[in-house]
PDB file of C-alpha atoms in Angstrom:
ATOM      1  CA  MET A   9     -31.436  -7.613   0.502  1.00  0.00           C
ATOM      2  CA  LEU A  10     -29.798 -11.030   0.693  1.00  0.00           C
ATOM      3  CA  ARG A  11     -26.596  -9.634  -0.838  1.00  0.00           C
ATOM      4  CA  ALA A  12     -26.539  -6.838   1.746  1.00  0.00           C
ATOM      5  CA  GLN A  13     -27.204  -9.361   4.495  1.00  0.00           C
ATOM      6  CA  LYS A  14     -24.307 -11.541   3.341  1.00  0.00           C
ATOM      7  CA  ASN A  15     -21.977  -8.512   3.166  1.00  0.00           C
ATOM      8  CA  GLU A  16     -22.814  -7.562   6.754  1.00  0.00           C
ATOM      9  CA  ILE A  17     -22.188 -11.010   8.258  1.00  0.00           C
ATOM     10  CA  THR A  18     -18.994 -11.375   6.210  1.00  0.00           C
ATOM     11  CA  GLY A  19     -17.720  -8.024   7.485  1.00  0.00           C
ATOM     12  CA  SER A  20     -18.659  -8.913  11.040  1.00  0.00           C
ATOM     13  CA  VAL A  21     -16.692 -12.180  10.900  1.00  0.00           C
ATOM     14  CA  ILE A  22     -13.625 -10.479   9.365  1.00  0.00           C
ATOM     15  CA  TYR A  23     -13.532  -7.736  12.006  1.00  0.00           C
ATOM     16  CA  ALA A  24     -14.071 -10.270  14.797  1.00  0.00           C
ATOM     17  CA  ARG A  25     -11.237 -12.496  13.571  1.00  0.00           C
ATOM     18  CA  LEU A  26      -8.894  -9.534  13.246  1.00  0.00           C
ATOM     19  CA  ALA A  27      -9.847  -8.296  16.720  1.00  0.00           C
ATOM     20  CA  ASP A  28      -8.805 -11.656  18.192  1.00  0.00           C
ATOM     21  CA  LYS A  29      -5.397 -11.507  16.478  1.00  0.00           C
ATOM     22  CA  ILE A  30      -4.485  -7.862  17.100  1.00  0.00           C
ATOM     23  CA  LYS A  31      -2.208  -7.347  20.111  1.00  0.00           C
ATOM     24  CA  ASP A  32      -2.956  -3.651  20.570  1.00  0.00           C
ATOM     25  CA  PRO A  33      -5.924  -3.519  23.017  1.00  0.00           C
ATOM     26  CA  SER A  34      -7.367  -0.231  21.675  1.00  0.00           C
ATOM     27  CA  ASN A  35      -7.318  -1.438  18.058  1.00  0.00           C
ATOM     28  CA  SER A  36      -8.806  -4.760  19.126  1.00  0.00           C
ATOM     29  CA  ALA A  37     -11.631  -2.997  20.979  1.00  0.00           C
ATOM     30  CA  LEU A  38     -12.390  -0.818  17.935  1.00  0.00           C
ATOM     31  CA  LEU A  39     -12.563  -3.836  15.645  1.00  0.00           C
ATOM     32  CA  LYS A  40     -14.879  -5.662  18.055  1.00  0.00           C
ATOM     33  CA  ARG A  41     -17.142  -2.626  18.119  1.00  0.00           C
ATOM     34  CA  ILE A  42     -17.311  -2.488  14.319  1.00  0.00           C
ATOM     35  CA  SER A  43     -17.924  -6.250  14.220  1.00  0.00           C
ATOM     36  CA  GLU A  44     -20.858  -5.869  16.601  1.00  0.00           C
ATOM     37  CA  GLU A  45     -22.343  -3.082  14.465  1.00  0.00           C
ATOM     38  CA  GLU A  46     -22.032  -5.205  11.335  1.00  0.00           C
ATOM     39  CA  ALA A  47     -23.713  -8.066  13.215  1.00  0.00           C
ATOM     40  CA  SER A  48     -26.611  -5.787  14.214  1.00  0.00           C
ATOM     41  CA  HIS A  49     -27.025  -4.780  10.561  1.00  0.00           C
ATOM     42  CA  TYR A  50     -27.067  -8.468   9.648  1.00  0.00           C
ATOM     43  CA  ARG A  51     -29.838  -9.108  12.173  1.00  0.00           C
ATOM     44  CA  PHE A  52     -31.820  -6.206  10.698  1.00  0.00           C
ATOM     45  CA  TRP A  53     -31.690  -7.780   7.233  1.00  0.00           C
ATOM     46  CA  ALA A  54     -32.378 -11.261   8.604  1.00  0.00           C
ATOM     47  CA  SER A  55     -35.579  -9.967  10.211  1.00  0.00           C
ATOM     48  CA  ARG A  56     -36.691  -8.698   6.787  1.00  0.00           C
ATOM     49  CA  THR A  57     -35.650 -11.646   4.631  1.00  0.00           C
ATOM     50  CA  GLY A  58     -36.629 -14.349   7.126  1.00  0.00           C
ATOM     51  CA  VAL A  59     -33.552 -16.448   6.260  1.00  0.00           C
ATOM     52  CA  GLU A  60     -30.075 -16.979   7.636  1.00  0.00           C
ATOM     53  CA  VAL A  61     -27.049 -16.648   5.330  1.00  0.00           C
ATOM     54  CA  LYS A  62     -23.435 -17.667   5.805  1.00  0.00           C
ATOM     55  CA  PRO A  63     -20.426 -15.358   5.376  1.00  0.00           C
ATOM     56  CA  SER A  64     -18.333 -15.548   2.213  1.00  0.00           C
ATOM     57  CA  ARG A  65     -15.413 -17.804   3.119  1.00  0.00           C
ATOM     58  CA  ILE A  66     -13.331 -16.535   0.206  1.00  0.00           C
ATOM     59  CA  LYS A  67     -13.787 -12.902   1.217  1.00  0.00           C
ATOM     60  CA  VAL A  68     -13.107 -13.661   4.892  1.00  0.00           C
ATOM     61  CA  PHE A  69      -9.878 -15.464   3.957  1.00  0.00           C
ATOM     62  CA  ARG A  70      -8.773 -12.770   1.491  1.00  0.00           C
ATOM     63  CA  PHE A  71      -9.331  -9.698   3.655  1.00  0.00           C
ATOM     64  CA  PHE A  72      -8.130 -11.355   6.863  1.00  0.00           C
ATOM     65  CA  TRP A  73      -4.765 -12.244   5.325  1.00  0.00           C
ATOM     66  CA  LEU A  74      -4.457  -8.963   3.426  1.00  0.00           C
ATOM     67  CA  SER A  75      -4.783  -7.217   6.794  1.00  0.00           C
ATOM     68  CA  ARG A  76      -2.287  -9.517   8.450  1.00  0.00           C
ATOM     69  CA  ILE A  77       0.324  -9.209   5.689  1.00  0.00           C
ATOM     70  CA  PHE A  78      -0.031  -5.598   4.524  1.00  0.00           C
ATOM     71  CA  GLY A  79      -1.286  -4.007   7.706  1.00  0.00           C
ATOM     72  CA  LEU A  80      -4.545  -3.569   9.559  1.00  0.00           C
ATOM     73  CA  THR A  81      -5.392  -0.137   8.126  1.00  0.00           C
ATOM     74  CA  PHE A  82      -4.822  -1.236   4.526  1.00  0.00           C
ATOM     75  CA  GLY A  83      -6.936  -4.398   4.886  1.00  0.00           C
ATOM     76  CA  VAL A  84      -9.797  -2.718   6.737  1.00  0.00           C
ATOM     77  CA  LYS A  85     -10.002   0.245   4.348  1.00  0.00           C
ATOM     78  CA  LEU A  86      -9.873  -2.076   1.347  1.00  0.00           C
ATOM     79  CA  LEU A  87     -12.769  -3.992   2.889  1.00  0.00           C
ATOM     80  CA  GLU A  88     -14.676  -0.740   3.375  1.00  0.00           C
ATOM     81  CA  ARG A  89     -14.148   0.104  -0.294  1.00  0.00           C
ATOM     82  CA  ASP A  90     -15.564  -3.271  -1.195  1.00  0.00           C
ATOM     83  CA  GLU A  91     -18.564  -2.693   1.072  1.00  0.00           C
ATOM     84  CA  ASP A  92     -19.147   0.746  -0.455  1.00  0.00           C
ATOM     85  CA  LYS A  93     -20.253  -0.986  -3.639  1.00  0.00           C
ATOM     86  CA  ALA A  94     -23.336  -2.162  -1.760  1.00  0.00           C
ATOM     87  CA  GLN A  95     -24.378   1.348  -0.680  1.00  0.00           C
ATOM     88  CA  ILE A  96     -26.346   1.976  -3.902  1.00  0.00           C
ATOM     89  CA  ASP A  97     -28.530  -0.999  -3.046  1.00  0.00           C
ATOM     90  CA  TYR A  98     -29.052   0.405   0.459  1.00  0.00           C
ATOM     91  CA  TYR A  99     -30.325   3.759  -0.761  1.00  0.00           C
ATOM     92  CA  SER A 100     -32.545   2.229  -3.423  1.00  0.00           C
ATOM     93  CA  LEU A 101     -34.099  -0.063  -0.810  1.00  0.00           C
ATOM     94  CA  ALA A 102     -34.511   2.801   1.668  1.00  0.00           C
ATOM     95  CA  GLU A 103     -37.555   3.996  -0.276  1.00  0.00           C
ATOM     96  CA  PHE A 104     -39.393   0.790   0.512  1.00  0.00           C
ATOM     97  CA  ILE A 105     -37.945  -0.467   3.817  1.00  0.00           C
ATOM     98  CA  PRO A 106     -37.907   1.701   6.966  1.00  0.00           C
ATOM     99  CA  GLY A 107     -34.559   1.796   8.787  1.00  0.00           C
ATOM    100  CA  VAL A 108     -32.338   1.089   5.775  1.00  0.00           C
ATOM    101  CA  LYS A 109     -31.268   4.722   5.363  1.00  0.00           C
ATOM    102  CA  ALA A 110     -29.989   4.793   8.942  1.00  0.00           C
ATOM    103  CA  ILE A 111     -27.880   1.696   8.273  1.00  0.00           C
ATOM    104  CA  ALA A 112     -26.447   3.266   5.100  1.00  0.00           C
ATOM    105  CA  GLU A 113     -25.517   6.436   6.980  1.00  0.00           C
ATOM    106  CA  ASP A 114     -24.021   4.364   9.786  1.00  0.00           C
ATOM    107  CA  GLU A 115     -21.870   2.482   7.289  1.00  0.00           C
ATOM    108  CA  GLU A 116     -20.674   5.702   5.672  1.00  0.00           C
ATOM    109  CA  LYS A 117     -19.963   7.792   8.748  1.00  0.00           C
ATOM    110  CA  HIS A 118     -19.729   5.981  12.041  1.00  0.00           C
ATOM    111  CA  GLU A 119     -17.652   2.998  10.967  1.00  0.00           C
ATOM    112  CA  LYS A 120     -15.312   5.167   8.896  1.00  0.00           C
ATOM    113  CA  GLU A 121     -14.762   7.378  11.926  1.00  0.00           C
ATOM    114  CA  LEU A 122     -13.856   4.311  13.976  1.00  0.00           C
ATOM    115  CA  ILE A 123     -11.466   3.074  11.294  1.00  0.00           C
ATOM    116  CA  GLU A 124      -9.686   6.440  11.285  1.00  0.00           C
ATOM    117  CA  MET A 125      -8.985   5.872  14.997  1.00  0.00           C
ATOM    118  CA  ILE A 126      -6.897   2.755  14.284  1.00  0.00           C
ATOM    119  CA  GLU A 127      -3.249   3.353  15.146  1.00  0.00           C
ATOM    120  CA  GLU A 128      -0.564   1.485  13.218  1.00  0.00           C
ATOM    121  CA  GLU A 129       3.193   1.956  13.449  1.00  0.00           C
ATOM    122  CA  ARG A 130       3.959   1.316   9.780  1.00  0.00           C
ATOM    123  CA  LEU A 131       1.719   4.220   8.754  1.00  0.00           C
ATOM    124  CA  GLN A 132       3.299   6.529  11.322  1.00  0.00           C
ATOM    125  CA  TYR A 133       6.578   5.974   9.489  1.00  0.00           C
ATOM    126  CA  ALA A 134       5.096   6.078   5.974  1.00  0.00           C
ATOM    127  CA  GLY A 135       6.956   9.341   5.361  1.00  0.00           C
ATOM    128  CA  SER A 136      10.275   7.615   6.067  1.00  0.00           C
ATOM    129  CA  VAL A 137       9.396   4.793   3.668  1.00  0.00           C
ATOM    130  CA  VAL A 138       8.382   7.325   1.001  1.00  0.00           C
ATOM    131  CA  LEU A 139      11.725   9.082   1.465  1.00  0.00           C
ATOM    132  CA  GLY A 140      13.694   5.847   1.026  1.00  0.00           C
ATOM    133  CA  LEU A 141      11.674   4.650  -1.966  1.00  0.00           C
ATOM    134  CA  ASN A 142      11.591   8.028  -3.657  1.00  0.00           C
ATOM    135  CA  ASP A 143      15.315   8.632  -3.390  1.00  0.00           C
ATOM    136  CA  ALA A 144      16.235   5.097  -4.445  1.00  0.00           C
ATOM    137  CA  LEU A 145      13.932   5.206  -7.468  1.00  0.00           C
ATOM    138  CA  VAL A 146      15.015   8.642  -8.641  1.00  0.00           C
ATOM    139  CA  GLU A 147      18.731   8.345  -7.885  1.00  0.00           C
ATOM    140  CA  LEU A 148      19.307   4.727  -8.870  1.00  0.00           C
ATOM    141  CA  THR A 149      17.179   4.623 -12.018  1.00  0.00           C
ATOM    142  CA  GLY A 150      19.096   7.704 -13.138  1.00  0.00           C
ATOM    143  CA  ALA A 151      22.453   6.220 -12.140  1.00  0.00           C
ATOM    144  CA  LEU A 152      21.745   2.859 -13.806  1.00  0.00           C
ATOM    145  CA  ALA A 153      20.564   4.545 -17.004  1.00  0.00           C
ATOM    146  CA  GLY A 154      23.757   6.598 -17.165  1.00  0.00           C
ATOM    147  CA  LEU A 155      25.980   3.645 -16.273  1.00  0.00           C
ATOM    148  CA  THR A 156      24.261   1.438 -18.857  1.00  0.00           C
ATOM    149  CA  LEU A 157      25.446   3.633 -21.736  1.00  0.00           C
ATOM    150  CA  ALA A 158      28.753   4.538 -20.144  1.00  0.00           C
ATOM    151  CA  PHE A 159      29.821   0.945 -19.340  1.00  0.00           C
ATOM    152  CA  ALA A 160      27.686  -1.280 -21.648  1.00  0.00           C
ATOM    153  CA  ASN A 161      28.662  -4.193 -19.389  1.00  0.00           C
ATOM    154  CA  THR A 162      26.037  -5.739 -17.099  1.00  0.00           C
ATOM    155  CA  ARG A 163      28.487  -6.933 -14.412  1.00  0.00           C
ATOM    156  CA  MET A 164      30.220  -3.581 -14.216  1.00  0.00           C
ATOM    157  CA  ILE A 165      26.873  -1.782 -14.100  1.00  0.00           C
ATOM    158  CA  ALA A 166      25.636  -4.097 -11.323  1.00  0.00           C
ATOM    159  CA  LEU A 167      28.838  -3.598  -9.310  1.00  0.00           C
ATOM    160  CA  ALA A 168      28.761   0.199  -9.665  1.00  0.00           C
ATOM    161  CA  GLY A 169      25.027   0.268  -8.941  1.00  0.00           C
ATOM    162  CA  LEU A 170      25.390  -1.838  -5.792  1.00  0.00           C
ATOM    163  CA  VAL A 171      28.225   0.295  -4.423  1.00  0.00           C
ATOM    164  CA  THR A 172      26.266   3.466  -5.193  1.00  0.00           C
ATOM    165  CA  GLY A 173      23.003   2.050  -3.782  1.00  0.00           C
ATOM    166  CA  ILE A 174      24.438   0.668  -0.542  1.00  0.00           C
ATOM    167  CA  ALA A 175      26.406   3.842   0.154  1.00  0.00           C
ATOM    168  CA  ALA A 176      23.349   5.989  -0.586  1.00  0.00           C
ATOM    169  CA  SER A 177      21.074   3.850   1.619  1.00  0.00           C
ATOM    170  CA  LEU A 178      23.434   4.244   4.589  1.00  0.00           C
ATOM    171  CA  SER A 179      23.685   7.967   3.904  1.00  0.00           C
ATOM    172  CA  MET A 180      19.891   8.339   3.689  1.00  0.00           C
ATOM    173  CA  ALA A 181      19.343   6.340   6.889  1.00  0.00           C
ATOM    174  CA  ALA A 182      21.856   8.496   8.756  1.00  0.00           C
ATOM    175  CA  SER A 183      20.315  11.708   7.396  1.00  0.00           C
ATOM    176  CA  GLU A 184      16.815  10.570   8.374  1.00  0.00           C
ATOM    177  CA  TYR A 185      18.031   9.730  11.891  1.00  0.00           C
ATOM    178  CA  LEU A 186      19.573  13.175  12.388  1.00  0.00           C
ATOM    179  CA  SER A 187      16.614  14.960  10.769  1.00  0.00           C
ATOM    180  CA  THR A 188      14.004  13.135  12.885  1.00  0.00           C
ATOM    181  CA  LYS A 189      16.027  13.684  16.052  1.00  0.00           C
ATOM    182  CA  ALA A 190      16.275  17.416  15.333  1.00  0.00           C
ATOM    183  CA  GLU A 191      12.551  17.762  14.614  1.00  0.00           C
ATOM    184  CA  ASP A 192      11.431  16.025  17.828  1.00  0.00           C
ATOM    185  CA  GLY A 193       8.052  15.252  16.237  1.00  0.00           C
ATOM    186  CA  GLY A 194       7.156  12.231  18.348  1.00  0.00           C
ATOM    187  CA  THR A 195       8.572   9.546  16.036  1.00  0.00           C
ATOM    188  CA  ASN A 196      11.520   7.386  17.013  1.00  0.00           C
ATOM    189  CA  PRO A 197      14.668   8.548  15.116  1.00  0.00           C
ATOM    190  CA  LEU A 198      16.149   5.035  15.017  1.00  0.00           C
ATOM    191  CA  LYS A 199      12.954   3.499  13.651  1.00  0.00           C
ATOM    192  CA  SER A 200      12.629   6.294  11.091  1.00  0.00           C
ATOM    193  CA  SER A 201      16.165   5.674   9.860  1.00  0.00           C
ATOM    194  CA  LEU A 202      15.583   1.901   9.706  1.00  0.00           C
ATOM    195  CA  TYR A 203      12.393   2.328   7.658  1.00  0.00           C
ATOM    196  CA  THR A 204      14.172   4.722   5.278  1.00  0.00           C
ATOM    197  CA  GLY A 205      17.290   2.585   4.907  1.00  0.00           C
ATOM    198  CA  THR A 206      15.340  -0.656   4.478  1.00  0.00           C
ATOM    199  CA  ALA A 207      13.044   0.845   1.836  1.00  0.00           C
ATOM    200  CA  TYR A 208      16.084   2.174  -0.011  1.00  0.00           C
ATOM    201  CA  ILE A 209      18.100  -1.059   0.028  1.00  0.00           C
ATOM    202  CA  VAL A 210      15.125  -3.238  -0.981  1.00  0.00           C
ATOM    203  CA  THR A 211      14.458  -0.917  -3.927  1.00  0.00           C
ATOM    204  CA  VAL A 212      18.154  -1.044  -4.883  1.00  0.00           C
ATOM    205  CA  ALA A 213      18.095  -4.865  -4.894  1.00  0.00           C
ATOM    206  CA  ILE A 214      14.997  -4.995  -7.125  1.00  0.00           C
ATOM    207  CA  LEU A 215      16.386  -2.452  -9.597  1.00  0.00           C
ATOM    208  CA  ILE A 216      19.832  -4.063  -9.894  1.00  0.00           C
ATOM    209  CA  PHE A 217      18.604  -7.673 -10.054  1.00  0.00           C
ATOM    210  CA  PRO A 218      18.157  -7.740 -13.890  1.00  0.00           C
ATOM    211  CA  TYR A 219      21.838  -6.821 -14.385  1.00  0.00           C
ATOM    212  CA  LEU A 220      22.843  -9.917 -12.388  1.00  0.00           C
ATOM    213  CA  VAL A 221      20.643 -12.245 -14.452  1.00  0.00           C
ATOM    214  CA  PHE A 222      20.669 -11.043 -18.078  1.00  0.00           C
ATOM    215  CA  SER A 223      23.599 -10.296 -20.387  1.00  0.00           C
ATOM    216  CA  ASN A 224      22.068  -7.684 -22.711  1.00  0.00           C
ATOM    217  CA  TYR A 225      22.480  -4.322 -20.979  1.00  0.00           C
ATOM    218  CA  LEU A 226      19.602  -2.661 -22.868  1.00  0.00           C
ATOM    219  CA  VAL A 227      17.237  -5.503 -21.910  1.00  0.00           C
ATOM    220  CA  CYS A 228      18.396  -5.061 -18.299  1.00  0.00           C
ATOM    221  CA  LEU A 229      17.663  -1.343 -18.431  1.00  0.00           C
ATOM    222  CA  GLY A 230      14.182  -2.007 -19.828  1.00  0.00           C
ATOM    223  CA  ILE A 231      13.390  -4.533 -17.066  1.00  0.00           C
ATOM    224  CA  THR A 232      14.791  -2.159 -14.433  1.00  0.00           C
ATOM    225  CA  MET A 233      12.521   0.640 -15.638  1.00  0.00           C
ATOM    226  CA  PHE A 234       9.550  -1.755 -15.603  1.00  0.00           C
ATOM    227  CA  ASN A 235      10.440  -2.782 -12.028  1.00  0.00           C
ATOM    228  CA  ALA A 236      10.646   0.885 -11.018  1.00  0.00           C
ATOM    229  CA  ILE A 237       7.168   1.594 -12.415  1.00  0.00           C
ATOM    230  CA  LEU A 238       5.833  -1.557 -10.708  1.00  0.00           C
ATOM    231  CA  ILE A 239       7.275  -0.470  -7.332  1.00  0.00           C
ATOM    232  CA  ILE A 240       5.754   2.993  -7.775  1.00  0.00           C
ATOM    233  CA  PHE A 241       2.382   1.465  -8.697  1.00  0.00           C
ATOM    234  CA  LEU A 242       2.249  -0.985  -5.768  1.00  0.00           C
ATOM    235  CA  PHE A 243       3.474   1.465  -3.149  1.00  0.00           C
ATOM    236  CA  ASN A 244       1.186   4.293  -4.236  1.00  0.00           C
ATOM    237  CA  TYR A 245      -1.786   1.942  -4.369  1.00  0.00           C
ATOM    238  CA  TYR A 246      -1.006   0.840  -0.808  1.00  0.00           C
ATOM    239  CA  ILE A 247      -0.655   4.420   0.447  1.00  0.00           C
ATOM    240  CA  SER A 248      -3.736   5.623  -1.467  1.00  0.00           C
ATOM    241  CA  VAL A 249      -5.873   2.949   0.220  1.00  0.00           C
ATOM    242  CA  ALA A 250      -4.333   3.210   3.699  1.00  0.00           C
ATOM    243  CA  LYS A 251      -4.321   7.032   3.810  1.00  0.00           C
ATOM    244  CA  ASP A 252      -7.243   7.860   1.473  1.00  0.00           C
ATOM    245  CA  LEU A 253      -5.018   9.717  -1.012  1.00  0.00           C
ATOM    246  CA  ASN A 254      -5.369  10.297  -4.750  1.00  0.00           C
ATOM    247  CA  PHE A 255      -3.711   7.303  -6.416  1.00  0.00           C
ATOM    248  CA  LYS A 256      -3.607   8.517 -10.037  1.00  0.00           C
ATOM    249  CA  ARG A 257      -1.981  11.862  -9.268  1.00  0.00           C
ATOM    250  CA  ARG A 258       0.674  10.389  -6.945  1.00  0.00           C
ATOM    251  CA  PHE A 259       1.461   7.526  -9.343  1.00  0.00           C
ATOM    252  CA  ALA A 260       1.757   9.818 -12.370  1.00  0.00           C
ATOM    253  CA  GLU A 261       3.931  12.345 -10.520  1.00  0.00           C
ATOM    254  CA  MET A 262       6.362   9.781  -9.115  1.00  0.00           C
ATOM    255  CA  SER A 263       6.570   7.877 -12.430  1.00  0.00           C
ATOM    256  CA  LEU A 264       7.285  11.004 -14.466  1.00  0.00           C
ATOM    257  CA  ILE A 265      10.033  12.120 -12.080  1.00  0.00           C
ATOM    258  CA  SER A 266      11.772   8.715 -12.082  1.00  0.00           C
ATOM    259  CA  ILE A 267      11.511   8.236 -15.865  1.00  0.00           C
ATOM    260  CA  GLY A 268      12.536  11.852 -16.509  1.00  0.00           C
ATOM    261  CA  VAL A 269      15.669  11.578 -14.369  1.00  0.00           C
ATOM    262  CA  ALA A 270      16.525   8.233 -16.003  1.00  0.00           C
ATOM    263  CA  ALA A 271      16.112   9.731 -19.503  1.00  0.00           C
ATOM    264  CA  VAL A 272      18.347  12.708 -18.678  1.00  0.00           C
ATOM    265  CA  SER A 273      20.982  10.427 -17.129  1.00  0.00           C
ATOM    266  CA  PHE A 274      20.804   8.117 -20.145  1.00  0.00           C
ATOM    267  CA  GLY A 275      21.526  11.126 -22.360  1.00  0.00           C
ATOM    268  CA  ILE A 276      24.418  12.191 -20.143  1.00  0.00           C
ATOM    269  CA  GLY A 277      25.848   8.682 -20.473  1.00  0.00           C
ATOM    270  CA  VAL A 278      25.685   8.950 -24.268  1.00  0.00           C
ATOM    271  CA  VAL A 279      27.431  12.350 -24.252  1.00  0.00           C
ATOM    272  CA  ILE A 280      30.177  11.259 -21.851  1.00  0.00           C
ATOM    273  CA  LYS A 281      30.907   8.097 -23.827  1.00  0.00           C
ATOM    274  CA  LYS A 282      31.025  10.002 -27.128  1.00  0.00           C
ATOM    275  CA  PHE A 283      33.160  12.959 -26.111  1.00  0.00           C
ATOM    276  CA  ILE A 284      35.448  11.398 -23.532  1.00  0.00           C
ATOM    277  CA  GLY A 285      35.828   8.277 -25.619  1.00  0.00           C
ATOM    278  CA  ILE A 286      36.301   5.835 -22.745  1.00  0.00           C
ATOM    279  CA  GLU A 287      35.422   2.207 -23.597  1.00  0.00           C
ATOM    280  CA  ILE A 288      35.067  -0.443 -20.883  1.00  0.00           C
TER     281      ILE A 288
END
């Protein structure tokens, strides 16, 4: 009961702090409403335990800044996942304490419905980010794998990779702009192209970075592949939390595609070097 009470007051403080910092008035009002509901749940538990408890400062700090840095939807849904761990306690206590079942149902349904109403620009353009990341990971990991065997020179590989990556990012941004403008789906074509191009160029920089630092081209390729998997992991975790999607399936699918393309390109690089006989 005391653990549940502490969770409720902690959640209430987090939502209240976020509500004060959010500029969007509708999102701010939603967060205040959730904060008030959490506070009412706290008062329910306080009336049963007969004691007052303080919120967890560590949790307040962590989830407040996660929401500020990675987006409101991501932070709030991650907090809800954390609170879900307490639901088993709620239902076990419901047998002995009247009113607990209603709180558990409120936590599961009502607050989740409110959270789904939160509007956030970065999630509206998630598809554009996915497009930029996906293309950069698949195209550039494949290109770098092929170039690694064809050139066997880290500086040459980095130069070729940068030229390829920058040109492709501009091409993708332009294509996304024209595609979004033609669809007329309510999203801003310029913003869509910027999200796509930025995601692409950031991914390019991370993938090429090892070739600018290390001298062994095979070590560089290994680090690049690790970076690609790390990007896929972090992005899919973010999207799976923010949009309630299946993380394992998305991560496995994207990883297999990127690694598969890289392996095929690596093989092509071996064949080209052997049969054409060009040494750089």
